[in-house]
Amino acid sequence: MQLLESYKEYADMIREFREKCRRPFSNIYFMPADMERYIRLGRLSYEKSESGIILYFDEERFYRVCLCVNEKEKFTIERQDKKILVKNVFRKGKKRDNLQKVEQRLKELGFENEGTSVKVKGEVQKLLQKCERMERYADALDRKGYRFAVADASMIEEIETIILDSGVIKDYQLNYLTEEEKKEMAGKGCYACILNNDNQICGGGYCLFEGDVTRGMATAIKEEYKKHGIAPVLTYHRLKWLRDNGYRKGLGWILTSNYSSIKYHESFGYEFTDEYTDEWILKA
């Protein structure tokens, strides 16, 4: 692998390959600003060959790989010192031939399909109206000493651990953040939680903000606090906070095998789209 030095180097490389291969397969879904961030952090590398370009985004726990390849040729992705994730987005029942060829090549390289996620979305105001019934449960928990809090820097690591331990999302679905970025996000609503009387975290949630849209919302509760109604109350408070702070829409992905999460989101009025993503993993 070779480190990318600039966004211009990336753009020139992609343009050069597209001139050679008019319609390459690409699953590059990062925006220019995201690409520039990874380049600035020294976390974006590439491998270039006659069959295409393989981009490696170093997410600490894993490599997120994006492709720009001629699917008719046998591109190569070598095993690394940590797992590799390839995500391919498709419409339900509409996998194109080039995507099917790429998937076949991934299988030949030793990748396994770890799961399929479905995209969900919802308008914050409508979601909040759907769960207005939660207000009295929130009041009841408040009387018991449980309260909603936007997380400060000292809470972020524990919230991430709760989410990963729960299996709500996998370790290869959590984007890398520097300690400085986490500190910058502290107190701004990306991380939120429910605290008990002793200021211990009972459950937490995470999301990213892009303009007036939230992405990747995930919520998890510690095992000993489950079945106390904390999860829906946390979601209720989070939606209120989003509305009050000008956020309009929530977007996220749910593993289709996570039936409890699907039912949970259905109960809050989230809309399930026809957009899916297969998550392919090559183990170290």
PDB file of C-alpha atoms in Angstrom:
ATOM      1  CA  MET A   1       0.000   0.000   0.000  1.00  0.00           C
ATOM      2  CA  GLN A   2       1.081   3.567  -0.702  1.00  0.00           C
ATOM      3  CA  LEU A   3      -0.163   6.604   1.228  1.00  0.00           C
ATOM      4  CA  LEU A   4      -2.201   9.165  -0.678  1.00  0.00           C
ATOM      5  CA  GLU A   5      -0.578  12.585  -0.401  1.00  0.00           C
ATOM      6  CA  SER A   6      -3.427  14.800  -1.621  1.00  0.00           C
ATOM      7  CA  TYR A   7      -6.968  14.807  -2.939  1.00  0.00           C
ATOM      8  CA  LYS A   8      -5.597  15.937  -6.314  1.00  0.00           C
ATOM      9  CA  GLU A   9      -3.468  12.810  -6.493  1.00  0.00           C
ATOM     10  CA  TYR A  10      -6.590  10.721  -5.851  1.00  0.00           C
ATOM     11  CA  ALA A  11      -8.696  12.617  -8.411  1.00  0.00           C
ATOM     12  CA  ASP A  12      -5.995  12.408 -11.080  1.00  0.00           C
ATOM     13  CA  MET A  13      -5.565   8.681 -10.485  1.00  0.00           C
ATOM     14  CA  ILE A  14      -9.307   7.986 -10.772  1.00  0.00           C
ATOM     15  CA  ARG A  15      -9.625  10.151 -13.884  1.00  0.00           C
ATOM     16  CA  GLU A  16      -6.700   8.357 -15.524  1.00  0.00           C
ATOM     17  CA  PHE A  17      -8.246   4.954 -14.868  1.00  0.00           C
ATOM     18  CA  ARG A  18     -11.690   6.060 -16.112  1.00  0.00           C
ATOM     19  CA  GLU A  19     -10.086   7.168 -19.364  1.00  0.00           C
ATOM     20  CA  LYS A  20      -8.683   3.669 -19.718  1.00  0.00           C
ATOM     21  CA  CYS A  21     -11.777   1.801 -18.498  1.00  0.00           C
ATOM     22  CA  ARG A  22     -14.850   3.753 -19.547  1.00  0.00           C
ATOM     23  CA  ARG A  23     -17.327   2.175 -17.142  1.00  0.00           C
ATOM     24  CA  PRO A  24     -15.449   0.803 -14.137  1.00  0.00           C
ATOM     25  CA  PHE A  25     -17.217  -0.639 -11.129  1.00  0.00           C
ATOM     26  CA  SER A  26     -16.950   1.743  -8.175  1.00  0.00           C
ATOM     27  CA  ASN A  27     -18.245   1.602  -4.625  1.00  0.00           C
ATOM     28  CA  ILE A  28     -16.515   4.815  -3.528  1.00  0.00           C
ATOM     29  CA  TYR A  29     -19.129   6.520  -1.373  1.00  0.00           C
ATOM     30  CA  PHE A  30     -16.992   9.068   0.492  1.00  0.00           C
ATOM     31  CA  MET A  31     -17.524  12.776  -0.098  1.00  0.00           C
ATOM     32  CA  PRO A  32     -14.472  14.931  -1.002  1.00  0.00           C
ATOM     33  CA  ALA A  33     -14.339  16.424   2.510  1.00  0.00           C
ATOM     34  CA  ASP A  34     -14.250  12.920   4.024  1.00  0.00           C
ATOM     35  CA  MET A  35     -11.492  11.864   1.626  1.00  0.00           C
ATOM     36  CA  GLU A  36      -9.461  14.937   2.527  1.00  0.00           C
ATOM     37  CA  ARG A  37      -9.865  14.164   6.229  1.00  0.00           C
ATOM     38  CA  TYR A  38      -8.448  10.646   5.855  1.00  0.00           C
ATOM     39  CA  ILE A  39      -5.592  11.971   3.705  1.00  0.00           C
ATOM     40  CA  ARG A  40      -4.812  14.656   6.298  1.00  0.00           C
ATOM     41  CA  LEU A  41      -4.757  12.010   9.061  1.00  0.00           C
ATOM     42  CA  GLY A  42      -2.458   9.765   7.018  1.00  0.00           C
ATOM     43  CA  ARG A  43      -5.114   7.033   6.968  1.00  0.00           C
ATOM     44  CA  LEU A  44      -5.808   6.645   3.252  1.00  0.00           C
ATOM     45  CA  SER A  45      -3.614   4.356   1.163  1.00  0.00           C
ATOM     46  CA  TYR A  46      -3.999   2.762  -2.244  1.00  0.00           C
ATOM     47  CA  GLU A  47      -2.854  -0.023  -4.516  1.00  0.00           C
ATOM     48  CA  LYS A  48      -2.905   0.517  -8.257  1.00  0.00           C
ATOM     49  CA  SER A  49      -2.746  -2.108 -10.994  1.00  0.00           C
ATOM     50  CA  GLU A  50      -3.921  -2.679 -14.553  1.00  0.00           C
ATOM     51  CA  SER A  51      -7.252  -3.980 -13.202  1.00  0.00           C
ATOM     52  CA  GLY A  52      -7.996  -0.902 -11.098  1.00  0.00           C
ATOM     53  CA  ILE A  53      -7.496   1.039  -7.873  1.00  0.00           C
ATOM     54  CA  ILE A  54      -8.012  -0.286  -4.345  1.00  0.00           C
ATOM     55  CA  LEU A  55      -8.400   2.361  -1.613  1.00  0.00           C
ATOM     56  CA  TYR A  56      -7.668   1.454   2.023  1.00  0.00           C
ATOM     57  CA  PHE A  57      -9.235   3.636   4.729  1.00  0.00           C
ATOM     58  CA  ASP A  58      -7.577   2.814   8.049  1.00  0.00           C
ATOM     59  CA  GLU A  59     -10.368   2.745  10.667  1.00  0.00           C
ATOM     60  CA  GLU A  60      -8.097   1.516  13.498  1.00  0.00           C
ATOM     61  CA  ARG A  61     -10.063  -1.693  14.135  1.00  0.00           C
ATOM     62  CA  PHE A  62     -10.281  -2.564  10.435  1.00  0.00           C
ATOM     63  CA  TYR A  63      -9.601  -1.377   6.892  1.00  0.00           C
ATOM     64  CA  ARG A  64     -12.557  -0.029   4.934  1.00  0.00           C
ATOM     65  CA  VAL A  65     -11.824  -0.758   1.278  1.00  0.00           C
ATOM     66  CA  CYS A  66     -13.346   1.006  -1.724  1.00  0.00           C
ATOM     67  CA  LEU A  67     -12.878  -0.118  -5.307  1.00  0.00           C
ATOM     68  CA  CYS A  68     -12.614   1.461  -8.719  1.00  0.00           C
ATOM     69  CA  VAL A  69     -11.960  -1.582 -10.901  1.00  0.00           C
ATOM     70  CA  ASN A  70     -12.640  -3.289 -14.174  1.00  0.00           C
ATOM     71  CA  GLU A  71     -14.855  -6.083 -12.865  1.00  0.00           C
ATOM     72  CA  LYS A  72     -14.089  -8.151 -15.961  1.00  0.00           C
ATOM     73  CA  GLU A  73     -10.487  -8.512 -14.790  1.00  0.00           C
ATOM     74  CA  LYS A  74      -9.286 -10.331 -11.670  1.00  0.00           C
ATOM     75  CA  PHE A  75      -8.450  -7.525  -9.259  1.00  0.00           C
ATOM     76  CA  THR A  76      -6.636  -8.493  -6.053  1.00  0.00           C
ATOM     77  CA  ILE A  77      -7.073  -7.488  -2.402  1.00  0.00           C
ATOM     78  CA  GLU A  78      -4.408  -8.966  -0.124  1.00  0.00           C
ATOM     79  CA  ARG A  79      -4.994  -9.973   3.497  1.00  0.00           C
ATOM     80  CA  GLN A  80      -3.713  -7.421   5.985  1.00  0.00           C
ATOM     81  CA  ASP A  81      -2.922  -7.302   9.708  1.00  0.00           C
ATOM     82  CA  LYS A  82      -6.597  -6.593  10.483  1.00  0.00           C
ATOM     83  CA  LYS A  83      -9.929  -7.385   8.900  1.00  0.00           C
ATOM     84  CA  ILE A  84     -10.997  -5.711   5.666  1.00  0.00           C
ATOM     85  CA  LEU A  85     -14.520  -4.444   4.981  1.00  0.00           C
ATOM     86  CA  VAL A  86     -16.018  -3.954   1.507  1.00  0.00           C
ATOM     87  CA  LYS A  87     -19.528  -2.450   1.361  1.00  0.00           C
ATOM     88  CA  ASN A  88     -21.651  -2.702  -1.778  1.00  0.00           C
ATOM     89  CA  VAL A  89     -24.914  -0.774  -1.981  1.00  0.00           C
ATOM     90  CA  PHE A  90     -27.781  -2.010  -4.160  1.00  0.00           C
ATOM     91  CA  ARG A  91     -31.529  -1.680  -4.648  1.00  0.00           C
ATOM     92  CA  LYS A  92     -33.650  -4.573  -3.442  1.00  0.00           C
ATOM     93  CA  GLY A  93     -33.888  -7.199  -6.173  1.00  0.00           C
ATOM     94  CA  LYS A  94     -31.754  -5.120  -8.562  1.00  0.00           C
ATOM     95  CA  LYS A  95     -28.151  -6.270  -8.321  1.00  0.00           C
ATOM     96  CA  ARG A  96     -26.438  -5.345 -11.565  1.00  0.00           C
ATOM     97  CA  ASP A  97     -24.198  -7.731 -13.485  1.00  0.00           C
ATOM     98  CA  ASN A  98     -21.033  -5.792 -12.632  1.00  0.00           C
ATOM     99  CA  LEU A  99     -21.837  -5.979  -8.908  1.00  0.00           C
ATOM    100  CA  GLN A 100     -22.455  -9.720  -9.139  1.00  0.00           C
ATOM    101  CA  LYS A 101     -19.086 -10.162 -10.855  1.00  0.00           C
ATOM    102  CA  VAL A 102     -17.363  -8.161  -8.108  1.00  0.00           C
ATOM    103  CA  GLU A 103     -19.061 -10.274  -5.427  1.00  0.00           C
ATOM    104  CA  GLN A 104     -17.907 -13.458  -7.147  1.00  0.00           C
ATOM    105  CA  ARG A 105     -14.348 -12.141  -7.177  1.00  0.00           C
ATOM    106  CA  LEU A 106     -14.586 -11.213  -3.476  1.00  0.00           C
ATOM    107  CA  LYS A 107     -15.598 -14.808  -2.709  1.00  0.00           C
ATOM    108  CA  GLU A 108     -12.594 -16.070  -4.689  1.00  0.00           C
ATOM    109  CA  LEU A 109     -10.347 -13.797  -2.599  1.00  0.00           C
ATOM    110  CA  GLY A 110     -11.704 -15.277   0.638  1.00  0.00           C
ATOM    111  CA  PHE A 111     -14.237 -12.603   1.618  1.00  0.00           C
ATOM    112  CA  GLU A 112     -17.392 -13.672   3.448  1.00  0.00           C
ATOM    113  CA  ASN A 113     -20.724 -11.853   3.458  1.00  0.00           C
ATOM    114  CA  GLU A 114     -21.105 -10.968   7.138  1.00  0.00           C
ATOM    115  CA  GLY A 115     -24.529  -9.434   6.730  1.00  0.00           C
ATOM    116  CA  THR A 116     -26.890  -7.205   4.811  1.00  0.00           C
ATOM    117  CA  SER A 117     -28.149  -3.888   6.170  1.00  0.00           C
ATOM    118  CA  VAL A 118     -31.232  -1.953   5.153  1.00  0.00           C
ATOM    119  CA  LYS A 119     -31.400   1.844   5.110  1.00  0.00           C
ATOM    120  CA  VAL A 120     -34.004   3.490   7.332  1.00  0.00           C
ATOM    121  CA  LYS A 121     -35.067   7.118   7.472  1.00  0.00           C
ATOM    122  CA  GLY A 122     -37.485   9.329   9.322  1.00  0.00           C
ATOM    123  CA  GLU A 123     -38.508  12.953   9.729  1.00  0.00           C
ATOM    124  CA  VAL A 124     -37.599  14.008  13.273  1.00  0.00           C
ATOM    125  CA  GLN A 125     -40.866  15.857  13.897  1.00  0.00           C
ATOM    126  CA  LYS A 126     -42.995  12.930  12.695  1.00  0.00           C
ATOM    127  CA  LEU A 127     -40.955  10.433  14.716  1.00  0.00           C
ATOM    128  CA  LEU A 128     -41.398  12.570  17.804  1.00  0.00           C
ATOM    129  CA  GLN A 129     -45.153  12.768  17.270  1.00  0.00           C
ATOM    130  CA  LYS A 130     -45.236   8.982  16.931  1.00  0.00           C
ATOM    131  CA  CYS A 131     -43.631   8.523  20.346  1.00  0.00           C
ATOM    132  CA  GLU A 132     -45.407  11.251  22.317  1.00  0.00           C
ATOM    133  CA  ARG A 133     -46.840   8.443  24.432  1.00  0.00           C
ATOM    134  CA  MET A 134     -43.312   8.028  25.819  1.00  0.00           C
ATOM    135  CA  GLU A 135     -43.505  11.314  27.713  1.00  0.00           C
ATOM    136  CA  ARG A 136     -45.180   9.805  30.759  1.00  0.00           C
ATOM    137  CA  TYR A 137     -42.625   6.963  30.833  1.00  0.00           C
ATOM    138  CA  ALA A 138     -39.850   9.541  30.620  1.00  0.00           C
ATOM    139  CA  ASP A 139     -41.394  11.441  33.531  1.00  0.00           C
ATOM    140  CA  ALA A 140     -41.659   8.219  35.541  1.00  0.00           C
ATOM    141  CA  LEU A 141     -37.987   7.397  34.979  1.00  0.00           C
ATOM    142  CA  ASP A 142     -37.054  10.949  35.862  1.00  0.00           C
ATOM    143  CA  ARG A 143     -38.813  10.583  39.219  1.00  0.00           C
ATOM    144  CA  LYS A 144     -36.720   7.459  39.823  1.00  0.00           C
ATOM    145  CA  GLY A 145     -33.541   9.454  39.278  1.00  0.00           C
ATOM    146  CA  TYR A 146     -32.772   8.603  35.655  1.00  0.00           C
ATOM    147  CA  ARG A 147     -31.992  11.547  33.425  1.00  0.00           C
ATOM    148  CA  PHE A 148     -30.983  12.281  29.861  1.00  0.00           C
ATOM    149  CA  ALA A 149     -27.574  13.857  29.233  1.00  0.00           C
ATOM    150  CA  VAL A 150     -25.563  14.976  26.246  1.00  0.00           C
ATOM    151  CA  ALA A 151     -22.251  13.206  26.766  1.00  0.00           C
ATOM    152  CA  ASP A 152     -19.087  15.008  27.746  1.00  0.00           C
ATOM    153  CA  ALA A 153     -15.613  13.803  26.724  1.00  0.00           C
ATOM    154  CA  SER A 154     -15.264  11.457  29.708  1.00  0.00           C
ATOM    155  CA  MET A 155     -18.375   9.469  28.660  1.00  0.00           C
ATOM    156  CA  ILE A 156     -17.650   8.813  24.985  1.00  0.00           C
ATOM    157  CA  GLU A 157     -15.442   5.741  25.307  1.00  0.00           C
ATOM    158  CA  GLU A 158     -17.909   4.010  27.664  1.00  0.00           C
ATOM    159  CA  ILE A 159     -20.841   4.746  25.348  1.00  0.00           C
ATOM    160  CA  GLU A 160     -18.944   3.268  22.390  1.00  0.00           C
ATOM    161  CA  THR A 161     -18.128   0.163  24.461  1.00  0.00           C
ATOM    162  CA  ILE A 162     -21.786  -0.293  25.441  1.00  0.00           C
ATOM    163  CA  ILE A 163     -22.851  -0.050  21.790  1.00  0.00           C
ATOM    164  CA  LEU A 164     -20.218  -2.487  20.520  1.00  0.00           C
ATOM    165  CA  ASP A 165     -20.801  -4.997  23.350  1.00  0.00           C
ATOM    166  CA  SER A 166     -24.522  -4.982  22.581  1.00  0.00           C
ATOM    167  CA  GLY A 167     -24.076  -6.103  18.974  1.00  0.00           C
ATOM    168  CA  VAL A 168     -26.362  -3.301  17.767  1.00  0.00           C
ATOM    169  CA  ILE A 169     -23.559  -2.476  15.371  1.00  0.00           C
ATOM    170  CA  LYS A 170     -20.381  -4.405  14.648  1.00  0.00           C
ATOM    171  CA  ASP A 171     -16.854  -3.190  15.293  1.00  0.00           C
ATOM    172  CA  TYR A 172     -16.375  -2.824  11.530  1.00  0.00           C
ATOM    173  CA  GLN A 173     -19.328  -0.396  11.353  1.00  0.00           C
ATOM    174  CA  LEU A 174     -17.848   2.238  13.669  1.00  0.00           C
ATOM    175  CA  ASN A 175     -15.852   4.980  11.954  1.00  0.00           C
ATOM    176  CA  TYR A 176     -12.466   5.999  13.315  1.00  0.00           C
ATOM    177  CA  LEU A 177     -12.317   9.227  15.289  1.00  0.00           C
ATOM    178  CA  THR A 178      -9.207  10.829  16.726  1.00  0.00           C
ATOM    179  CA  GLU A 179      -9.164  11.789  20.382  1.00  0.00           C
ATOM    180  CA  GLU A 180      -9.215  15.429  19.297  1.00  0.00           C
ATOM    181  CA  GLU A 181     -12.306  14.829  17.147  1.00  0.00           C
ATOM    182  CA  LYS A 182     -14.071  13.086  20.037  1.00  0.00           C
ATOM    183  CA  LYS A 183     -13.289  16.013  22.315  1.00  0.00           C
ATOM    184  CA  GLU A 184     -14.652  18.354  19.647  1.00  0.00           C
ATOM    185  CA  MET A 185     -17.863  16.283  19.453  1.00  0.00           C
ATOM    186  CA  ALA A 186     -18.298  16.227  23.234  1.00  0.00           C
ATOM    187  CA  GLY A 187     -21.253  18.250  24.451  1.00  0.00           C
ATOM    188  CA  LYS A 188     -22.615  18.701  20.918  1.00  0.00           C
ATOM    189  CA  GLY A 189     -25.157  15.878  20.921  1.00  0.00           C
ATOM    190  CA  CYS A 190     -23.374  13.256  18.820  1.00  0.00           C
ATOM    191  CA  TYR A 191     -23.140  11.118  21.946  1.00  0.00           C
ATOM    192  CA  ALA A 192     -25.975  11.021  24.483  1.00  0.00           C
ATOM    193  CA  CYS A 193     -26.946   8.794  27.393  1.00  0.00           C
ATOM    194  CA  ILE A 194     -29.212   8.076  30.345  1.00  0.00           C
ATOM    195  CA  LEU A 195     -27.598   8.478  33.770  1.00  0.00           C
ATOM    196  CA  ASN A 196     -28.801   7.079  37.100  1.00  0.00           C
ATOM    197  CA  ASN A 197     -28.723   8.713  40.539  1.00  0.00           C
ATOM    198  CA  ASP A 198     -25.027   7.885  40.895  1.00  0.00           C
ATOM    199  CA  ASN A 199     -24.174   9.452  37.532  1.00  0.00           C
ATOM    200  CA  GLN A 200     -23.482   6.014  36.074  1.00  0.00           C
ATOM    201  CA  ILE A 201     -24.262   5.480  32.390  1.00  0.00           C
ATOM    202  CA  CYS A 202     -27.182   3.063  31.928  1.00  0.00           C
ATOM    203  CA  GLY A 203     -27.307   3.263  28.135  1.00  0.00           C
ATOM    204  CA  GLY A 204     -26.121   5.478  25.346  1.00  0.00           C
ATOM    205  CA  GLY A 205     -26.458   6.457  21.742  1.00  0.00           C
ATOM    206  CA  TYR A 206     -24.305   7.771  18.935  1.00  0.00           C
ATOM    207  CA  CYS A 207     -24.821   9.556  15.629  1.00  0.00           C
ATOM    208  CA  LEU A 208     -23.087  11.935  13.246  1.00  0.00           C
ATOM    209  CA  PHE A 209     -24.438  15.246  11.993  1.00  0.00           C
ATOM    210  CA  GLU A 210     -24.347  16.489   8.412  1.00  0.00           C
ATOM    211  CA  GLY A 211     -26.123  19.807   8.060  1.00  0.00           C
ATOM    212  CA  ASP A 212     -29.608  19.263   9.489  1.00  0.00           C
ATOM    213  CA  VAL A 213     -29.446  15.468   9.038  1.00  0.00           C
ATOM    214  CA  THR A 214     -28.299  12.821  11.519  1.00  0.00           C
ATOM    215  CA  ARG A 215     -26.642   9.638  10.281  1.00  0.00           C
ATOM    216  CA  GLY A 216     -25.871   6.281  11.823  1.00  0.00           C
ATOM    217  CA  MET A 217     -28.018   6.531  14.933  1.00  0.00           C
ATOM    218  CA  ALA A 218     -27.302   3.604  17.276  1.00  0.00           C
ATOM    219  CA  THR A 219     -28.673   3.041  20.786  1.00  0.00           C
ATOM    220  CA  ALA A 220     -27.751   0.377  23.337  1.00  0.00           C
ATOM    221  CA  ILE A 221     -28.493  -0.299  27.003  1.00  0.00           C
ATOM    222  CA  LYS A 222     -26.308  -2.042  29.581  1.00  0.00           C
ATOM    223  CA  GLU A 223     -27.514  -5.571  30.323  1.00  0.00           C
ATOM    224  CA  GLU A 224     -28.443  -4.834  33.946  1.00  0.00           C
ATOM    225  CA  TYR A 225     -30.662  -1.918  32.894  1.00  0.00           C
ATOM    226  CA  LYS A 226     -32.600  -3.655  30.151  1.00  0.00           C
ATOM    227  CA  LYS A 227     -36.376  -4.109  30.454  1.00  0.00           C
ATOM    228  CA  HIS A 228     -36.653  -0.882  32.428  1.00  0.00           C
ATOM    229  CA  GLY A 229     -37.939   1.184  29.497  1.00  0.00           C
ATOM    230  CA  ILE A 230     -34.653   3.085  29.200  1.00  0.00           C
ATOM    231  CA  ALA A 231     -34.088   2.525  25.462  1.00  0.00           C
ATOM    232  CA  PRO A 232     -37.337   4.128  24.222  1.00  0.00           C
ATOM    233  CA  VAL A 233     -36.992   6.965  26.729  1.00  0.00           C
ATOM    234  CA  LEU A 234     -33.452   7.626  25.507  1.00  0.00           C
ATOM    235  CA  THR A 235     -34.736   7.672  21.918  1.00  0.00           C
ATOM    236  CA  TYR A 236     -37.578  10.003  22.924  1.00  0.00           C
ATOM    237  CA  HIS A 237     -35.198  12.450  24.619  1.00  0.00           C
ATOM    238  CA  ARG A 238     -32.772  12.250  21.689  1.00  0.00           C
ATOM    239  CA  LEU A 239     -35.550  13.103  19.208  1.00  0.00           C
ATOM    240  CA  LYS A 240     -36.643  16.047  21.356  1.00  0.00           C
ATOM    241  CA  TRP A 241     -33.064  17.284  21.489  1.00  0.00           C
ATOM    242  CA  LEU A 242     -32.679  16.922  17.715  1.00  0.00           C
ATOM    243  CA  ARG A 243     -35.895  18.837  17.062  1.00  0.00           C
ATOM    244  CA  ASP A 244     -34.984  21.609  19.507  1.00  0.00           C
ATOM    245  CA  ASN A 245     -31.545  21.958  17.890  1.00  0.00           C
ATOM    246  CA  GLY A 246     -32.796  22.198  14.321  1.00  0.00           C
ATOM    247  CA  TYR A 247     -32.192  18.693  12.984  1.00  0.00           C
ATOM    248  CA  ARG A 248     -34.755  17.614  10.439  1.00  0.00           C
ATOM    249  CA  LYS A 249     -34.106  14.017   9.388  1.00  0.00           C
ATOM    250  CA  GLY A 250     -32.556  10.820  10.742  1.00  0.00           C
ATOM    251  CA  LEU A 251     -30.863   8.207   8.555  1.00  0.00           C
ATOM    252  CA  GLY A 252     -29.323   4.885   9.508  1.00  0.00           C
ATOM    253  CA  TRP A 253     -28.588   1.285   8.568  1.00  0.00           C
ATOM    254  CA  ILE A 254     -29.866  -1.825  10.376  1.00  0.00           C
ATOM    255  CA  LEU A 255     -28.690  -5.390   9.893  1.00  0.00           C
ATOM    256  CA  THR A 256     -31.583  -7.354   8.416  1.00  0.00           C
ATOM    257  CA  SER A 257     -30.763 -10.165  10.864  1.00  0.00           C
ATOM    258  CA  ASN A 258     -31.257  -7.823  13.855  1.00  0.00           C
ATOM    259  CA  TYR A 259     -35.002  -8.461  14.217  1.00  0.00           C
ATOM    260  CA  SER A 260     -35.331  -6.694  17.568  1.00  0.00           C
ATOM    261  CA  SER A 261     -33.785  -3.507  16.148  1.00  0.00           C
ATOM    262  CA  ILE A 262     -36.061  -3.677  13.097  1.00  0.00           C
ATOM    263  CA  LYS A 263     -39.161  -4.009  15.298  1.00  0.00           C
ATOM    264  CA  TYR A 264     -37.884  -1.223  17.543  1.00  0.00           C
ATOM    265  CA  HIS A 265     -37.458   1.193  14.625  1.00  0.00           C
ATOM    266  CA  GLU A 266     -40.817   0.182  13.156  1.00  0.00           C
ATOM    267  CA  SER A 267     -42.480   1.052  16.464  1.00  0.00           C
ATOM    268  CA  PHE A 268     -41.033   4.566  16.277  1.00  0.00           C
ATOM    269  CA  GLY A 269     -42.257   5.093  12.723  1.00  0.00           C
ATOM    270  CA  TYR A 270     -39.023   4.827  10.766  1.00  0.00           C
ATOM    271  CA  GLU A 271     -39.437   4.161   7.049  1.00  0.00           C
ATOM    272  CA  PHE A 272     -37.600   1.169   5.580  1.00  0.00           C
ATOM    273  CA  THR A 273     -36.245   1.959   2.111  1.00  0.00           C
ATOM    274  CA  ASP A 274     -35.391  -0.362  -0.784  1.00  0.00           C
ATOM    275  CA  GLU A 275     -31.687   0.490  -0.382  1.00  0.00           C
ATOM    276  CA  TYR A 276     -29.452  -2.267   1.000  1.00  0.00           C
ATOM    277  CA  THR A 277     -25.756  -2.834   1.536  1.00  0.00           C
ATOM    278  CA  ASP A 278     -23.863  -6.118   1.657  1.00  0.00           C
ATOM    279  CA  GLU A 279     -20.909  -6.138   4.045  1.00  0.00           C
ATOM    280  CA  TRP A 280     -18.040  -8.363   2.940  1.00  0.00           C
ATOM    281  CA  ILE A 281     -15.247  -9.199   5.362  1.00  0.00           C
ATOM    282  CA  LEU A 282     -11.773 -10.599   4.729  1.00  0.00           C
ATOM    283  CA  LYS A 283     -10.333 -11.742   8.049  1.00  0.00           C
ATOM    284  CA  ALA A 284      -6.720 -11.024   8.989  1.00  0.00           C
TER     285      ALA A 284
END
